[in-house]
Amino acid sequence: MASTLKFDRGEMIFHEGDKGDGFYMVEKGKIKVFKLSFEGKEQILHIYGPGNTFGEVPVFEGKNFPASSMALEKSVILFLPRNKFVDLITATPGLGMILLADLSKRLRDFTVQIENLSLKEVPARLAAYILTLSKEQKNEKQVVLPISKAQLSNLIGTTPETVSRILKKMMDSSYIEVQTKTILIKNLEGLLDLSESGSLS
């Protein structure tokens, strides 16, 4: 029913405006969904890893993809054509409810992302991202960054230099300790406060 697709790092999965003729699930690897401005500036909307699905909304609507998608590393993706997807939902109503719940969660997450980008200072955005990783990875002691510093800076709407500077300030203030890709959380309550106030002396 589903076909297996393989993508190299940097290879496009679909472009904004392509027909939404099916949806995808990451079996292995990591992909990003992003928008490009007219000037060519990229804004990452989400990063997906193994077990995550993406591209469902245009399949439900029968419309085109509203954003683009690219593999961040060698990835294996399962693709389910729209007609098979509709048949599966029709035959398994419970699956439709699961997907609806997942889409609702993503809508909430996207609303938070928009709020962070538009209303919060960069330290608050970075703290909020670390807390999101802590929740996703079910670990309040440490998190592993799944993306590069450049991709992280894009995701929270700043520059790699600013991310490095704020991470150093967060370490100096004993909120965290950075060990390559691992961030040790030393003050969870402090991070929670920072994610709201954005105040980092």
PDB file of C-alpha atoms in Angstrom:
ATOM      1  CA  MET A   1       0.000   0.000   0.000  1.00  0.00           C
ATOM      2  CA  ALA A   2       2.783   2.434   0.953  1.00  0.00           C
ATOM      3  CA  SER A   3       5.932   2.835  -1.114  1.00  0.00           C
ATOM      4  CA  THR A   4       9.429   3.327   0.308  1.00  0.00           C
ATOM      5  CA  LEU A   5      11.379   6.363  -0.878  1.00  0.00           C
ATOM      6  CA  LYS A   6      15.029   7.155  -0.187  1.00  0.00           C
ATOM      7  CA  PHE A   7      16.481  10.655  -0.087  1.00  0.00           C
ATOM      8  CA  ASP A   8      20.031  11.929   0.256  1.00  0.00           C
ATOM      9  CA  ARG A   9      20.927  14.898   2.431  1.00  0.00           C
ATOM     10  CA  GLY A  10      19.731  18.109   0.788  1.00  0.00           C
ATOM     11  CA  GLU A  11      17.345  16.338  -1.584  1.00  0.00           C
ATOM     12  CA  MET A  12      13.882  17.839  -1.953  1.00  0.00           C
ATOM     13  CA  ILE A  13      10.874  15.689  -1.032  1.00  0.00           C
ATOM     14  CA  PHE A  14       8.314  18.148  -2.351  1.00  0.00           C
ATOM     15  CA  HIS A  15       8.149  21.829  -3.246  1.00  0.00           C
ATOM     16  CA  GLU A  16       5.605  24.409  -2.163  1.00  0.00           C
ATOM     17  CA  GLY A  17       2.809  24.364  -4.734  1.00  0.00           C
ATOM     18  CA  ASP A  18       3.259  20.694  -5.669  1.00  0.00           C
ATOM     19  CA  LYS A  19       0.064  18.680  -5.754  1.00  0.00           C
ATOM     20  CA  GLY A  20      -0.727  17.036  -2.411  1.00  0.00           C
ATOM     21  CA  ASP A  21      -1.145  13.579  -3.885  1.00  0.00           C
ATOM     22  CA  GLY A  22      -0.186  11.647  -0.766  1.00  0.00           C
ATOM     23  CA  PHE A  23       1.317  11.930   2.693  1.00  0.00           C
ATOM     24  CA  TYR A  24       4.588  10.805   4.204  1.00  0.00           C
ATOM     25  CA  MET A  25       6.023   9.125   7.283  1.00  0.00           C
ATOM     26  CA  VAL A  26       9.676   9.249   8.300  1.00  0.00           C
ATOM     27  CA  GLU A  27      11.058   5.749   8.782  1.00  0.00           C
ATOM     28  CA  LYS A  28      14.695   6.789   9.136  1.00  0.00           C
ATOM     29  CA  GLY A  29      16.502  10.109   9.071  1.00  0.00           C
ATOM     30  CA  LYS A  30      15.363  13.687   9.518  1.00  0.00           C
ATOM     31  CA  ILE A  31      13.494  16.128   7.294  1.00  0.00           C
ATOM     32  CA  LYS A  32      12.520  19.784   7.493  1.00  0.00           C
ATOM     33  CA  VAL A  33       9.380  21.538   6.298  1.00  0.00           C
ATOM     34  CA  PHE A  34      10.054  25.158   5.408  1.00  0.00           C
ATOM     35  CA  LYS A  35       8.910  28.280   3.580  1.00  0.00           C
ATOM     36  CA  LEU A  36      10.985  30.523   1.324  1.00  0.00           C
ATOM     37  CA  SER A  37      10.313  34.236   1.028  1.00  0.00           C
ATOM     38  CA  PHE A  38      10.381  36.044  -2.313  1.00  0.00           C
ATOM     39  CA  GLU A  39      13.905  37.204  -1.406  1.00  0.00           C
ATOM     40  CA  GLY A  40      14.987  33.613  -0.756  1.00  0.00           C
ATOM     41  CA  LYS A  41      15.012  33.788   3.050  1.00  0.00           C
ATOM     42  CA  GLU A  42      14.193  30.429   4.619  1.00  0.00           C
ATOM     43  CA  GLN A  43      11.984  29.880   7.646  1.00  0.00           C
ATOM     44  CA  ILE A  44      11.914  26.352   9.058  1.00  0.00           C
ATOM     45  CA  LEU A  45       8.409  25.431  10.201  1.00  0.00           C
ATOM     46  CA  HIS A  46       9.133  22.013  11.652  1.00  0.00           C
ATOM     47  CA  ILE A  47      11.689  19.215  11.903  1.00  0.00           C
ATOM     48  CA  TYR A  48      10.418  15.628  11.630  1.00  0.00           C
ATOM     49  CA  GLY A  49      12.162  12.412  12.666  1.00  0.00           C
ATOM     50  CA  PRO A  50      11.399   8.657  12.715  1.00  0.00           C
ATOM     51  CA  GLY A  51       7.732   7.893  13.327  1.00  0.00           C
ATOM     52  CA  ASN A  52       6.536  11.385  12.419  1.00  0.00           C
ATOM     53  CA  THR A  53       4.055  11.923   9.583  1.00  0.00           C
ATOM     54  CA  PHE A  54       3.797  15.044   7.452  1.00  0.00           C
ATOM     55  CA  GLY A  55       1.917  16.349   4.435  1.00  0.00           C
ATOM     56  CA  GLU A  56      -1.520  15.226   5.635  1.00  0.00           C
ATOM     57  CA  VAL A  57      -3.349  18.560   5.481  1.00  0.00           C
ATOM     58  CA  PRO A  58      -3.262  19.078   1.684  1.00  0.00           C
ATOM     59  CA  VAL A  59      -4.199  15.415   1.284  1.00  0.00           C
ATOM     60  CA  PHE A  60      -7.320  15.986   3.390  1.00  0.00           C
ATOM     61  CA  GLU A  61      -8.082  19.184   1.476  1.00  0.00           C
ATOM     62  CA  GLY A  62      -7.201  17.866  -1.963  1.00  0.00           C
ATOM     63  CA  LYS A  63      -4.984  20.920  -2.461  1.00  0.00           C
ATOM     64  CA  ASN A  64      -1.312  21.711  -3.052  1.00  0.00           C
ATOM     65  CA  PHE A  65       1.458  21.612  -0.458  1.00  0.00           C
ATOM     66  CA  PRO A  66       1.667  25.001   1.323  1.00  0.00           C
ATOM     67  CA  ALA A  67       5.378  24.571   2.108  1.00  0.00           C
ATOM     68  CA  SER A  68       8.463  22.688   0.912  1.00  0.00           C
ATOM     69  CA  SER A  69      10.241  19.697   2.414  1.00  0.00           C
ATOM     70  CA  MET A  70      13.881  18.580   2.298  1.00  0.00           C
ATOM     71  CA  ALA A  71      15.932  15.739   3.789  1.00  0.00           C
ATOM     72  CA  LEU A  72      18.434  16.975   6.385  1.00  0.00           C
ATOM     73  CA  GLU A  73      20.301  13.674   6.227  1.00  0.00           C
ATOM     74  CA  LYS A  74      20.032  10.340   4.442  1.00  0.00           C
ATOM     75  CA  SER A  75      16.396   9.443   4.996  1.00  0.00           C
ATOM     76  CA  VAL A  76      13.914   6.676   4.293  1.00  0.00           C
ATOM     77  CA  ILE A  77      10.343   7.903   3.849  1.00  0.00           C
ATOM     78  CA  LEU A  78       7.116   5.935   3.479  1.00  0.00           C
ATOM     79  CA  PHE A  79       4.672   7.446   0.985  1.00  0.00           C
ATOM     80  CA  LEU A  80       0.942   6.675   0.986  1.00  0.00           C
ATOM     81  CA  PRO A  81      -1.005   7.896  -2.090  1.00  0.00           C
ATOM     82  CA  ARG A  82      -4.092  10.016  -1.424  1.00  0.00           C
ATOM     83  CA  ASN A  83      -6.603   7.438  -2.735  1.00  0.00           C
ATOM     84  CA  LYS A  84      -5.111   4.687  -0.547  1.00  0.00           C
ATOM     85  CA  PHE A  85      -5.064   7.083   2.400  1.00  0.00           C
ATOM     86  CA  VAL A  86      -8.761   7.953   1.948  1.00  0.00           C
ATOM     87  CA  ASP A  87      -9.641   4.255   1.617  1.00  0.00           C
ATOM     88  CA  LEU A  88      -7.723   3.486   4.811  1.00  0.00           C
ATOM     89  CA  ILE A  89      -9.460   6.270   6.755  1.00  0.00           C
ATOM     90  CA  THR A  90     -12.859   5.122   5.472  1.00  0.00           C
ATOM     91  CA  ALA A  91     -12.183   1.525   6.479  1.00  0.00           C
ATOM     92  CA  THR A  92     -10.639   2.457   9.832  1.00  0.00           C
ATOM     93  CA  PRO A  93     -12.515   5.378  11.449  1.00  0.00           C
ATOM     94  CA  GLY A  94     -10.402   5.116  14.583  1.00  0.00           C
ATOM     95  CA  LEU A  95      -7.314   5.965  12.542  1.00  0.00           C
ATOM     96  CA  GLY A  96      -8.979   9.168  11.412  1.00  0.00           C
ATOM     97  CA  MET A  97      -9.493  10.202  15.043  1.00  0.00           C
ATOM     98  CA  ILE A  98      -5.835   9.505  15.826  1.00  0.00           C
ATOM     99  CA  LEU A  99      -4.720  11.636  12.887  1.00  0.00           C
ATOM    100  CA  LEU A 100      -7.145  14.395  13.869  1.00  0.00           C
ATOM    101  CA  ALA A 101      -5.714  14.447  17.394  1.00  0.00           C
ATOM    102  CA  ASP A 102      -2.183  14.607  15.977  1.00  0.00           C
ATOM    103  CA  LEU A 103      -3.101  17.467  13.638  1.00  0.00           C
ATOM    104  CA  SER A 104      -4.738  19.322  16.530  1.00  0.00           C
ATOM    105  CA  LYS A 105      -1.546  19.009  18.572  1.00  0.00           C
ATOM    106  CA  ARG A 106       0.505  20.335  15.666  1.00  0.00           C
ATOM    107  CA  LEU A 107      -1.846  23.283  15.313  1.00  0.00           C
ATOM    108  CA  ARG A 108      -1.331  24.112  18.994  1.00  0.00           C
ATOM    109  CA  ASP A 109       2.440  23.750  18.598  1.00  0.00           C
ATOM    110  CA  PHE A 110       2.401  25.956  15.503  1.00  0.00           C
ATOM    111  CA  THR A 111       0.382  28.595  17.355  1.00  0.00           C
ATOM    112  CA  VAL A 112       3.003  28.594  20.119  1.00  0.00           C
ATOM    113  CA  GLN A 113       5.773  28.875  17.512  1.00  0.00           C
ATOM    114  CA  ILE A 114       4.108  31.910  15.929  1.00  0.00           C
ATOM    115  CA  GLU A 115       3.656  33.473  19.368  1.00  0.00           C
ATOM    116  CA  ASN A 116       7.317  32.883  20.205  1.00  0.00           C
ATOM    117  CA  LEU A 117       8.572  34.356  16.932  1.00  0.00           C
ATOM    118  CA  SER A 118       6.348  37.409  17.055  1.00  0.00           C
ATOM    119  CA  LEU A 119       6.131  38.249  20.756  1.00  0.00           C
ATOM    120  CA  LYS A 120       9.138  36.802  22.592  1.00  0.00           C
ATOM    121  CA  GLU A 121      12.792  37.785  22.725  1.00  0.00           C
ATOM    122  CA  VAL A 122      15.404  35.346  21.409  1.00  0.00           C
ATOM    123  CA  PRO A 123      16.491  34.054  24.874  1.00  0.00           C
ATOM    124  CA  ALA A 124      12.859  33.145  25.607  1.00  0.00           C
ATOM    125  CA  ARG A 125      12.524  31.386  22.243  1.00  0.00           C
ATOM    126  CA  LEU A 126      15.685  29.361  22.831  1.00  0.00           C
ATOM    127  CA  ALA A 127      14.635  28.414  26.363  1.00  0.00           C
ATOM    128  CA  ALA A 128      11.192  27.403  25.067  1.00  0.00           C
ATOM    129  CA  TYR A 129      12.805  25.203  22.406  1.00  0.00           C
ATOM    130  CA  ILE A 130      14.990  23.430  24.980  1.00  0.00           C
ATOM    131  CA  LEU A 131      11.903  22.833  27.135  1.00  0.00           C
ATOM    132  CA  THR A 132      10.026  21.474  24.113  1.00  0.00           C
ATOM    133  CA  LEU A 133      12.872  19.026  23.468  1.00  0.00           C
ATOM    134  CA  SER A 134      12.797  18.031  27.144  1.00  0.00           C
ATOM    135  CA  LYS A 135       9.095  17.222  26.843  1.00  0.00           C
ATOM    136  CA  GLU A 136       9.481  15.390  23.522  1.00  0.00           C
ATOM    137  CA  GLN A 137      12.464  13.361  24.746  1.00  0.00           C
ATOM    138  CA  LYS A 138      10.831  12.790  28.166  1.00  0.00           C
ATOM    139  CA  ASN A 139      13.950  13.896  30.007  1.00  0.00           C
ATOM    140  CA  GLU A 140      14.128  16.847  32.416  1.00  0.00           C
ATOM    141  CA  LYS A 141      17.866  16.374  33.025  1.00  0.00           C
ATOM    142  CA  GLN A 142      19.260  16.631  29.511  1.00  0.00           C
ATOM    143  CA  VAL A 143      18.280  16.874  25.863  1.00  0.00           C
ATOM    144  CA  VAL A 144      20.004  16.037  22.598  1.00  0.00           C
ATOM    145  CA  LEU A 145      19.862  18.654  19.865  1.00  0.00           C
ATOM    146  CA  PRO A 146      18.465  16.915  16.758  1.00  0.00           C
ATOM    147  CA  ILE A 147      19.559  19.704  14.401  1.00  0.00           C
ATOM    148  CA  SER A 148      22.582  21.883  13.705  1.00  0.00           C
ATOM    149  CA  LYS A 149      23.106  25.295  15.281  1.00  0.00           C
ATOM    150  CA  ALA A 150      22.383  26.929  11.917  1.00  0.00           C
ATOM    151  CA  GLN A 151      19.080  25.045  11.622  1.00  0.00           C
ATOM    152  CA  LEU A 152      18.214  25.880  15.233  1.00  0.00           C
ATOM    153  CA  SER A 153      18.843  29.575  14.633  1.00  0.00           C
ATOM    154  CA  ASN A 154      16.595  29.446  11.566  1.00  0.00           C
ATOM    155  CA  LEU A 155      13.864  27.665  13.507  1.00  0.00           C
ATOM    156  CA  ILE A 156      13.758  30.317  16.238  1.00  0.00           C
ATOM    157  CA  GLY A 157      14.259  33.239  13.862  1.00  0.00           C
ATOM    158  CA  THR A 158      17.780  34.463  14.636  1.00  0.00           C
ATOM    159  CA  THR A 159      21.433  33.911  13.636  1.00  0.00           C
ATOM    160  CA  PRO A 160      23.932  31.179  14.628  1.00  0.00           C
ATOM    161  CA  GLU A 161      26.100  33.849  16.280  1.00  0.00           C
ATOM    162  CA  THR A 162      23.202  34.979  18.453  1.00  0.00           C
ATOM    163  CA  VAL A 163      22.394  31.374  19.419  1.00  0.00           C
ATOM    164  CA  SER A 164      26.027  30.809  20.461  1.00  0.00           C
ATOM    165  CA  ARG A 165      26.068  34.033  22.481  1.00  0.00           C
ATOM    166  CA  ILE A 166      22.819  33.235  24.293  1.00  0.00           C
ATOM    167  CA  LEU A 167      23.844  29.638  25.005  1.00  0.00           C
ATOM    168  CA  LYS A 168      27.029  30.983  26.617  1.00  0.00           C
ATOM    169  CA  LYS A 169      25.016  33.418  28.752  1.00  0.00           C
ATOM    170  CA  MET A 170      22.676  30.588  29.755  1.00  0.00           C
ATOM    171  CA  MET A 171      25.706  28.522  30.798  1.00  0.00           C
ATOM    172  CA  ASP A 172      27.230  31.470  32.695  1.00  0.00           C
ATOM    173  CA  SER A 173      23.898  31.863  34.516  1.00  0.00           C
ATOM    174  CA  SER A 174      23.898  28.123  35.384  1.00  0.00           C
ATOM    175  CA  TYR A 175      20.701  27.344  33.477  1.00  0.00           C
ATOM    176  CA  ILE A 176      22.370  24.741  31.288  1.00  0.00           C
ATOM    177  CA  GLU A 177      25.645  23.109  30.323  1.00  0.00           C
ATOM    178  CA  VAL A 178      26.390  22.383  26.668  1.00  0.00           C
ATOM    179  CA  GLN A 179      28.369  19.287  25.690  1.00  0.00           C
ATOM    180  CA  THR A 180      28.501  19.206  21.888  1.00  0.00           C
ATOM    181  CA  LYS A 181      24.974  18.051  20.895  1.00  0.00           C
ATOM    182  CA  THR A 182      23.844  17.419  24.476  1.00  0.00           C
ATOM    183  CA  ILE A 183      22.389  20.137  26.694  1.00  0.00           C
ATOM    184  CA  LEU A 184      22.384  19.379  30.422  1.00  0.00           C
ATOM    185  CA  ILE A 185      19.499  21.122  32.201  1.00  0.00           C
ATOM    186  CA  LYS A 186      20.814  22.476  35.510  1.00  0.00           C
ATOM    187  CA  ASN A 187      17.930  24.805  36.410  1.00  0.00           C
ATOM    188  CA  LEU A 188      14.583  23.687  35.006  1.00  0.00           C
ATOM    189  CA  GLU A 189      12.562  26.310  36.895  1.00  0.00           C
ATOM    190  CA  GLY A 190      14.933  28.993  35.702  1.00  0.00           C
ATOM    191  CA  LEU A 191      14.454  27.860  32.097  1.00  0.00           C
ATOM    192  CA  LEU A 192      10.687  27.976  32.547  1.00  0.00           C
ATOM    193  CA  ASP A 193      10.928  31.549  33.833  1.00  0.00           C
ATOM    194  CA  LEU A 194      13.302  32.504  31.023  1.00  0.00           C
ATOM    195  CA  SER A 195      10.949  31.055  28.409  1.00  0.00           C
ATOM    196  CA  GLU A 196       8.326  33.546  29.592  1.00  0.00           C
ATOM    197  CA  SER A 197      10.328  36.611  30.577  1.00  0.00           C
ATOM    198  CA  GLY A 198      13.191  36.452  28.077  1.00  0.00           C
ATOM    199  CA  SER A 199      15.302  38.298  30.653  1.00  0.00           C
ATOM    200  CA  LEU A 200      18.889  37.046  30.613  1.00  0.00           C
ATOM    201  CA  SER A 201      21.459  39.238  32.340  1.00  0.00           C
TER     202      SER A 201
END
